[in-house]
Short mmCIF file of C-alpha atoms and ligand atoms in Angstrom, two decimals:
data_model
loop_
_atom_site.label_atom_id
_atom_site.label_comp_id
_atom_site.label_asym_id
_atom_site.label_seq_id
_atom_site.Cartn_x
_atom_site.Cartn_y
_atom_site.Cartn_z
CA MET L 1 -35.48 63.39 -39.62
CA PRO L 2 -33.41 60.70 -37.89
CA ILE L 3 -31.69 58.22 -40.23
CA PRO L 4 -31.64 54.65 -38.83
CA MET L 5 -29.36 51.77 -39.94
CA VAL L 6 -32.40 50.02 -41.45
CA ASP L 7 -36.03 51.05 -41.86
CA LEU L 8 -38.23 47.99 -41.72
CA VAL L 9 -41.41 50.05 -41.44
CA ALA L 10 -40.96 51.62 -44.88
CA GLN L 11 -40.74 48.18 -46.45
CA TYR L 12 -43.77 46.97 -44.52
CA ARG L 13 -45.87 49.94 -45.68
CA ASP L 14 -45.13 49.06 -49.31
CA LEU L 15 -46.09 45.42 -48.84
CA GLN L 16 -49.02 45.94 -46.48
CA PRO L 17 -51.84 45.77 -49.10
CA GLN L 18 -50.57 42.42 -50.30
CA LEU L 19 -49.36 40.97 -47.01
CA GLU L 20 -52.37 41.48 -44.81
CA PRO L 21 -54.82 39.43 -46.92
CA ALA L 22 -52.14 36.76 -47.34
CA PHE L 23 -51.68 36.59 -43.54
CA LEU L 24 -55.44 36.27 -43.02
CA LYS L 25 -55.62 33.48 -45.55
CA ALA L 26 -52.78 31.59 -43.86
CA LEU L 27 -54.40 32.15 -40.46
CA THR L 28 -57.68 30.59 -41.54
CA ALA L 29 -55.96 27.76 -43.41
CA ALA L 30 -54.22 27.10 -40.06
CA GLN L 31 -51.45 24.87 -41.43
CA PHE L 32 -48.78 26.52 -39.35
CA ILE L 33 -45.96 23.95 -39.45
CA LEU L 34 -44.43 23.04 -42.82
CA GLY L 35 -47.57 24.38 -44.47
CA PRO L 36 -48.28 25.30 -48.10
CA ASN L 37 -46.51 28.69 -48.01
CA VAL L 38 -43.33 27.10 -46.64
CA GLN L 39 -43.41 24.49 -49.37
CA ALA L 40 -44.11 27.06 -52.08
CA PHE L 41 -41.37 29.37 -50.81
CA GLU L 42 -38.82 26.55 -50.87
CA LYS L 43 -39.65 25.88 -54.52
CA GLU L 44 -39.57 29.56 -55.44
CA ALA L 45 -36.30 30.19 -53.59
CA ALA L 46 -34.65 27.13 -55.17
CA GLU L 47 -35.72 28.34 -58.59
CA TYR L 48 -34.42 31.87 -57.97
CA LEU L 49 -31.10 30.61 -56.65
CA GLY L 50 -30.65 27.93 -59.30
CA VAL L 51 -30.30 25.08 -56.83
CA ALA L 52 -31.93 21.67 -56.75
CA HIS L 53 -33.04 22.00 -53.13
CA ALA L 54 -33.89 24.74 -50.67
CA ILE L 55 -34.77 23.57 -47.16
CA THR L 56 -36.06 26.22 -44.78
CA CYS L 57 -35.34 26.15 -41.05
CA ALA L 58 -35.74 28.28 -37.94
CA ASN L 59 -32.83 30.74 -38.37
CA GLY L 60 -29.49 31.27 -40.06
CA THR L 61 -27.48 29.85 -37.18
CA ASP L 62 -29.43 26.60 -37.38
CA ALA L 63 -28.97 26.66 -41.16
CA LEU L 64 -25.18 26.68 -40.66
CA HIS L 65 -25.39 23.98 -37.98
CA LEU L 66 -27.56 21.68 -40.09
CA ALA L 67 -25.45 22.36 -43.19
CA LEU L 68 -22.30 21.24 -41.35
CA LEU L 69 -24.06 18.13 -40.02
CA ALA L 70 -25.33 17.24 -43.49
CA ALA L 71 -21.81 17.77 -44.85
CA GLY L 72 -20.61 15.15 -42.37
CA ILE L 73 -18.47 17.49 -40.27
CA GLY L 74 -17.93 16.28 -36.71
CA PRO L 75 -15.59 15.90 -33.74
CA GLY L 76 -11.89 16.06 -34.61
CA ASP L 77 -12.50 17.82 -37.92
CA GLU L 78 -11.10 21.23 -38.80
CA VAL L 79 -13.11 23.84 -40.66
CA ILE L 80 -11.26 26.78 -42.19
CA THR L 81 -13.12 30.05 -41.93
CA THR L 82 -12.76 33.80 -41.45
CA PRO L 83 -12.37 35.55 -38.09
CA PHE L 84 -14.12 38.64 -39.48
CA THR L 85 -17.76 37.60 -39.39
CA PHE L 86 -20.73 37.29 -37.09
CA ILE L 87 -20.20 34.82 -34.24
CA ALA L 88 -22.75 32.34 -35.63
CA THR L 89 -20.37 31.24 -38.39
CA ALA L 90 -17.95 29.78 -35.86
CA GLU L 91 -20.56 28.78 -33.28
CA ALA L 92 -22.00 26.33 -35.79
CA ILE L 93 -18.56 24.73 -36.20
CA ALA L 94 -18.38 24.30 -32.42
CA TYR L 95 -21.91 22.82 -32.28
CA VAL L 96 -20.84 19.85 -34.42
CA GLY L 97 -17.72 19.31 -32.28
CA ALA L 98 -15.31 20.48 -34.97
CA LYS L 99 -12.56 23.09 -34.63
CA ALA L 100 -12.73 26.47 -36.34
CA VAL L 101 -9.39 27.31 -37.95
CA PHE L 102 -9.30 31.04 -38.62
CA VAL L 103 -7.28 32.60 -41.41
CA ASP L 104 -6.87 36.28 -42.28
CA ILE L 105 -8.99 38.26 -44.72
CA ASP L 106 -8.39 40.11 -47.96
CA PRO L 107 -7.86 43.84 -47.21
CA CYS L 108 -10.05 44.89 -50.14
CA THR L 109 -13.12 42.67 -49.80
CA PHE L 110 -12.83 41.68 -46.11
CA ASN L 111 -13.57 38.12 -47.29
CA ILE L 112 -11.42 35.07 -46.54
CA ASP L 113 -7.93 35.22 -48.08
CA VAL L 114 -7.74 32.17 -50.32
CA ALA L 115 -3.94 31.84 -50.24
CA GLN L 116 -4.01 31.75 -46.44
CA ALA L 117 -6.86 29.24 -46.47
CA GLN L 118 -4.73 27.03 -48.69
CA ARG L 119 -1.79 27.23 -46.27
CA ALA L 120 -4.03 26.29 -43.33
CA ILE L 121 -5.11 22.95 -44.81
CA THR L 122 -4.01 19.95 -42.72
CA ALA L 123 -4.88 16.25 -42.70
CA LYS L 124 -7.74 17.10 -40.33
CA THR L 125 -9.31 19.74 -42.56
CA LYS L 126 -12.76 18.66 -43.71
CA ALA L 127 -14.40 21.87 -44.88
CA LEU L 128 -13.95 25.43 -46.04
CA LEU L 129 -16.53 27.90 -44.74
CA PRO L 130 -16.33 31.23 -46.59
CA VAL L 131 -18.72 34.05 -45.66
CA HIS L 132 -19.99 36.40 -48.37
CA LEU L 133 -19.40 39.28 -46.00
CA PHE L 134 -21.49 42.45 -46.24
CA GLY L 135 -23.06 41.08 -49.44
CA GLN L 136 -19.91 40.70 -51.55
CA PRO L 137 -19.33 37.17 -52.86
CA ALA L 138 -16.18 35.51 -51.56
CA ASN L 139 -13.64 34.58 -54.22
CA MET L 140 -15.34 31.29 -55.03
CA ALA L 141 -13.51 29.98 -58.09
CA PRO L 142 -10.19 29.32 -56.28
CA LEU L 143 -12.06 28.11 -53.18
CA MET L 144 -13.97 25.60 -55.31
CA ALA L 145 -10.72 24.43 -56.89
CA LEU L 146 -9.12 24.09 -53.46
CA ALA L 147 -12.08 22.10 -52.12
CA LYS L 148 -11.94 19.80 -55.10
CA GLU L 149 -8.19 19.27 -54.92
CA HIS L 150 -8.23 18.43 -51.20
CA GLN L 151 -11.66 16.75 -51.13
CA LEU L 152 -13.10 19.27 -48.72
CA GLN L 153 -16.70 20.22 -48.25
CA LEU L 154 -17.37 23.79 -49.34
CA VAL L 155 -19.98 25.38 -47.07
CA GLU L 156 -21.15 28.91 -47.92
CA ASP L 157 -22.38 31.37 -45.29
CA CYS L 158 -24.90 33.36 -47.36
CA ALA L 159 -26.58 35.09 -44.42
CA GLN L 160 -25.64 38.50 -45.85
CA SER L 161 -25.69 37.72 -49.55
CA PHE L 162 -29.14 36.77 -50.81
CA GLY L 163 -29.14 37.71 -54.51
CA ALA L 164 -25.39 38.27 -54.77
CA ASN L 165 -23.89 36.28 -57.61
CA ILE L 166 -20.80 35.64 -59.68
CA GLY L 167 -21.47 35.78 -63.39
CA GLY L 168 -25.13 35.06 -62.72
CA ILE L 169 -24.42 32.06 -60.49
CA GLN L 170 -25.97 32.83 -57.14
CA THR L 171 -24.18 32.61 -53.83
CA GLY L 172 -25.61 29.46 -52.30
CA ALA L 173 -25.35 27.60 -55.62
CA MET L 174 -21.56 27.23 -55.71
CA GLY L 175 -20.65 25.23 -52.62
CA ASP L 176 -21.70 21.74 -51.58
CA VAL L 177 -24.16 23.28 -49.17
CA ALA L 178 -25.05 26.82 -48.13
CA ALA L 179 -26.79 28.59 -45.27
CA PHE L 180 -29.06 31.63 -45.46
CA SER L 181 -30.60 33.82 -42.75
CA PHE L 182 -33.90 35.69 -43.00
CA PHE L 183 -33.28 37.77 -39.86
CA PRO L 184 -35.38 40.93 -40.34
CA SER L 185 -32.45 43.19 -41.27
CA LYS L 186 -30.91 40.86 -43.87
CA ASN L 187 -31.32 41.67 -47.57
CA LEU L 188 -34.22 39.22 -47.68
CA GLY L 189 -35.69 39.37 -44.20
CA CYS L 190 -38.85 38.07 -42.59
CA PHE L 191 -40.71 39.35 -39.52
CA GLY L 192 -38.83 37.28 -36.97
CA ASP L 193 -36.27 34.51 -37.24
CA GLY L 194 -35.93 32.36 -40.34
CA GLY L 195 -33.26 30.45 -42.24
CA MET L 196 -32.63 28.15 -45.17
CA ILE L 197 -30.11 25.62 -46.45
CA THR L 198 -29.47 25.03 -50.15
CA THR L 199 -27.74 22.18 -51.93
CA GLN L 200 -27.57 20.50 -55.31
CA SER L 201 -27.30 17.08 -53.64
CA ASP L 202 -30.46 14.95 -53.36
CA GLU L 203 -28.86 12.94 -50.59
CA MET L 204 -27.92 15.96 -48.48
CA ALA L 205 -31.35 17.47 -49.03
CA GLU L 206 -33.00 14.34 -47.68
CA THR L 207 -30.79 14.44 -44.59
CA LEU L 208 -31.49 18.16 -44.11
CA ARG L 209 -35.25 17.66 -44.30
CA MET L 210 -34.94 15.04 -41.57
CA LEU L 211 -32.54 17.09 -39.44
CA ARG L 212 -34.86 20.09 -39.28
CA ASN L 213 -37.84 17.94 -38.29
CA HIS L 214 -36.84 15.55 -35.47
CA GLY L 215 -34.93 13.16 -37.74
CA SER L 216 -38.16 12.06 -39.32
CA LYS L 217 -39.27 11.35 -42.90
CA VAL L 218 -42.53 9.69 -41.94
CA ARG L 219 -44.37 11.15 -38.97
CA TYR L 220 -43.54 9.39 -35.69
CA TYR L 221 -40.78 7.33 -37.34
CA HIS L 222 -37.35 8.72 -36.45
CA ASP L 223 -34.20 7.61 -38.28
CA ILE L 224 -31.63 10.01 -36.82
CA VAL L 225 -31.39 12.49 -33.95
CA GLY L 226 -32.81 15.64 -35.44
CA TYR L 227 -33.93 19.05 -34.28
CA ASN L 228 -37.02 21.19 -34.15
CA SER L 229 -35.91 23.83 -36.64
CA ARG L 230 -38.64 24.84 -39.03
CA LEU L 231 -39.60 28.08 -40.72
CA ASP L 232 -43.15 28.94 -39.77
CA GLU L 233 -45.96 29.57 -42.18
CA LEU L 234 -46.41 33.28 -41.48
CA GLN L 235 -42.73 33.96 -42.12
CA ALA L 236 -43.03 32.07 -45.39
CA VAL L 237 -45.88 34.41 -46.37
CA VAL L 238 -43.57 37.40 -45.84
CA LEU L 239 -40.71 35.81 -47.75
CA ARG L 240 -42.94 34.88 -50.70
CA ALA L 241 -44.04 38.51 -50.95
CA LYS L 242 -40.46 39.82 -50.82
CA LEU L 243 -38.66 37.26 -53.00
CA PRO L 244 -39.92 38.73 -56.31
CA LEU L 245 -38.58 42.11 -55.14
CA ILE L 246 -35.12 41.01 -54.01
CA ASP L 247 -33.30 42.09 -57.18
CA HIS L 248 -35.00 45.48 -56.94
CA TYR L 249 -34.08 45.78 -53.24
CA ASN L 250 -30.47 44.88 -54.02
CA GLN L 251 -30.34 47.37 -56.91
CA GLU L 252 -31.52 50.09 -54.56
CA ARG L 253 -28.84 49.11 -52.03
CA ARG L 254 -26.29 49.44 -54.84
CA ARG L 255 -27.69 52.87 -55.72
CA VAL L 256 -27.18 53.98 -52.12
CA ALA L 257 -23.66 52.50 -51.97
CA HIS L 258 -22.55 54.15 -55.19
CA ARG L 259 -23.94 57.50 -54.09
CA TYR L 260 -21.99 57.22 -50.84
CA ASN L 261 -18.87 56.27 -52.86
CA ALA L 262 -19.15 59.29 -55.16
CA VAL L 263 -18.71 61.74 -52.27
CA LEU L 264 -16.81 59.72 -49.69
CA CYS L 265 -14.08 58.56 -52.08
CA LEU L 266 -12.83 62.15 -52.13
CA LEU L 267 -12.33 62.14 -48.37
CA ASN L 268 -9.58 60.74 -46.19
CA LEU L 269 -11.10 57.28 -45.75
CA GLN L 270 -11.36 53.96 -47.61
CA THR L 271 -14.72 53.33 -49.24
CA PRO L 272 -15.86 49.72 -49.67
CA CYS L 273 -14.25 48.13 -52.67
CA GLU L 274 -16.02 45.93 -55.15
CA ASP L 275 -13.59 43.38 -56.52
CA GLY L 276 -15.46 43.21 -59.84
CA VAL L 277 -15.62 39.42 -59.66
CA GLY L 278 -19.13 39.14 -58.30
CA LEU L 279 -22.19 41.32 -57.79
CA HIS L 280 -21.99 43.02 -54.37
CA VAL L 281 -25.45 43.45 -52.82
CA PHE L 282 -24.33 45.72 -49.98
CA HIS L 283 -25.90 44.13 -46.95
CA GLN L 284 -23.65 46.67 -45.25
CA TYR L 285 -21.84 49.74 -46.51
CA THR L 286 -18.61 49.53 -44.52
CA LEU L 287 -15.74 51.99 -44.83
CA LEU L 288 -12.38 52.20 -43.11
CA THR L 289 -11.28 55.29 -41.24
CA ASP L 290 -8.76 56.32 -38.61
CA HIS L 291 -11.32 58.78 -37.25
CA ARG L 292 -14.13 56.41 -36.41
CA GLU L 293 -15.08 57.91 -33.08
CA ALA L 294 -15.21 61.46 -34.39
CA ILE L 295 -17.37 60.43 -37.33
CA GLN L 296 -19.72 58.38 -35.16
CA GLN L 297 -20.08 61.23 -32.71
CA ALA L 298 -20.86 63.76 -35.44
CA LEU L 299 -23.40 61.41 -37.01
CA ALA L 300 -25.06 60.79 -33.66
CA GLU L 301 -25.34 64.54 -33.09
CA HIS L 302 -27.34 64.68 -36.33
CA LYS L 303 -29.48 61.69 -35.29
CA ILE L 304 -27.80 59.53 -37.94
CA ALA L 305 -27.15 55.93 -36.94
CA SER L 306 -23.87 54.12 -37.59
CA ALA L 307 -22.46 50.81 -36.39
CA VAL L 308 -19.25 48.85 -36.04
CA TYR L 309 -19.46 45.43 -37.71
CA TYR L 310 -17.45 43.86 -36.13
CA PRO L 311 -15.49 45.40 -33.27
CA VAL L 312 -13.93 42.16 -31.96
CA PRO L 313 -12.76 39.52 -34.45
CA LEU L 314 -13.63 35.93 -33.56
CA HIS L 315 -10.05 34.89 -32.71
CA GLN L 316 -10.07 37.59 -30.01
CA GLN L 317 -13.40 36.53 -28.51
CA LYS L 318 -13.30 35.02 -25.03
CA VAL L 319 -15.36 32.05 -26.19
CA PHE L 320 -12.64 31.04 -28.68
CA ALA L 321 -9.63 31.85 -26.47
CA ASP L 322 -8.65 28.17 -26.32
CA ILE L 323 -8.69 27.48 -30.05
CA SER L 324 -7.05 30.74 -31.09
CA ALA L 325 -4.38 31.25 -28.41
CA GLY L 326 -1.37 33.00 -29.93
CA THR L 327 -3.00 33.65 -33.32
CA HIS L 328 -2.77 37.05 -34.97
CA PHE L 329 -4.46 38.24 -38.10
CA PRO L 330 -3.10 41.70 -38.88
CA VAL L 331 -5.53 42.57 -41.66
CA THR L 332 -8.58 41.48 -39.65
CA GLU L 333 -7.34 43.29 -36.54
CA SER L 334 -6.67 46.50 -38.43
CA VAL L 335 -10.04 46.38 -40.20
CA ALA L 336 -11.89 45.70 -36.93
CA GLN L 337 -10.30 48.82 -35.44
CA ARG L 338 -11.15 51.07 -38.36
CA CYS L 339 -14.42 49.78 -39.86
CA LEU L 340 -17.61 51.78 -39.76
CA SER L 341 -20.94 50.84 -41.32
CA LEU L 342 -23.35 53.53 -42.50
CA PRO L 343 -27.14 53.36 -42.89
CA ILE L 344 -28.13 51.39 -45.99
CA TYR L 345 -31.49 50.02 -47.05
CA PRO L 346 -33.46 50.04 -50.29
CA GLU L 347 -35.77 52.87 -49.22
CA LEU L 348 -32.96 55.25 -48.16
CA SER L 349 -33.32 58.41 -50.25
CA ASN L 350 -30.55 60.15 -52.15
CA GLU L 351 -31.13 63.24 -50.01
CA ALA L 352 -30.56 61.23 -46.86
CA VAL L 353 -27.35 59.76 -48.30
CA ASP L 354 -26.15 63.26 -49.15
CA GLU L 355 -26.92 64.39 -45.63
CA VAL L 356 -24.86 61.55 -44.15
CA CYS L 357 -21.97 62.39 -46.49
CA GLY L 358 -22.17 66.07 -45.54
CA VAL L 359 -21.89 65.30 -41.85
CA ILE L 360 -18.91 62.99 -42.45
CA ARG L 361 -17.17 65.62 -44.58
CA GLN L 362 -17.61 68.21 -41.81
CA ALA L 363 -16.42 65.76 -39.15
CA LEU L 364 -13.22 64.99 -41.08
CA LYS L 365 -12.53 68.70 -41.65
CA ALA L 366 -12.76 69.44 -37.92
C1 LIG F 1 -27.00 36.92 -39.48
C2 LIG F 1 -25.86 36.03 -39.68
C3 LIG F 1 -25.88 34.67 -39.28
C4 LIG F 1 -26.94 34.09 -38.39
O1 LIG F 1 -28.24 34.23 -38.78
P1 LIG F 1 -29.42 34.22 -37.71
O2 LIG F 1 -30.64 34.08 -38.59
O3 LIG F 1 -29.38 35.51 -36.97
O4 LIG F 1 -29.24 33.04 -36.83
C5 LIG F 1 -24.81 33.87 -39.63
N1 LIG F 1 -23.77 34.35 -40.31
C6 LIG F 1 -23.69 35.64 -40.67
C7 LIG F 1 -22.50 36.10 -41.45
C8 LIG F 1 -24.73 36.52 -40.37
O5 LIG F 1 -24.64 37.81 -40.73
#
């Protein structure tokens, strides 16, 4: 049996009896834009996350873009972020006309290195944008202190961290504003594109609701230049069905991760480390190895998927050549050359995990 990176069909089969009638109901109600399921999901998500407001939108990239706009970030501003993330994190900074200032990552968690973020603060710095990479919360306490001390906006990229928390406080409830993605393969994923912004601020929430809907509070009255960025009703149906299961899904991801750890920690590679500060929800299980190609080849021969997240750090991307000329981030560069992500999803069986580990053990022996 092939082992994919994610198995969305398995999850659909489980939810099918409940989803299909819910889809039919939404189809006949025919309120497709900002309908009752979208509204209900926003309330349910806000309650789960412990935030005053959850505002859905079209995707996670838009969520970051709108979050930065609502935080008042614009041309001439600098936003400190990590170069070891998906491109969208920094694209959103460019969309608002600000400059992404990359700083290196922590070698254990692969999240932004707080000491380096501190050193990168200038008079132009307006925001910190940590990413809770692979599902492990960034080190938020010192970042919150830093934001407070320097009066910076703290914007969380929670695309990979739905349900991750620090001492019970959810990612997305710690910054001034936070962005989530419901891309199908994320921990909480829908059946297409989807996103959400969270905030405790009533004022920001009002702006965000306008921004995602053509700058309008009252239909056909437009106060600001907004966007068409809404979550659609059918995606909200999916998310409402999955939200009550997210803790279970994340627990199962942790089961898989810990089973991988138990075998792989004995081998000549670095298993993902949990810093013990927050709850890691393992969006990805990413190890470091000097034998990446050999492992990937052996896995492929056994029809086992693997992936490199991310092979090229953002400061080495062509698109950011101008803003990152001459910058070097040794930890990021070394991690990008050695990282390898293994299949992980809630439905992955222990037997399958053992099979993956067996193939890796053999590959490293050879
Ligand atoms: C997935 C992802 C995004 C973007 O989300 P989309 O819904 O695909 O637009 C942003 N940041 C990170 C870290 C992501 O993993």
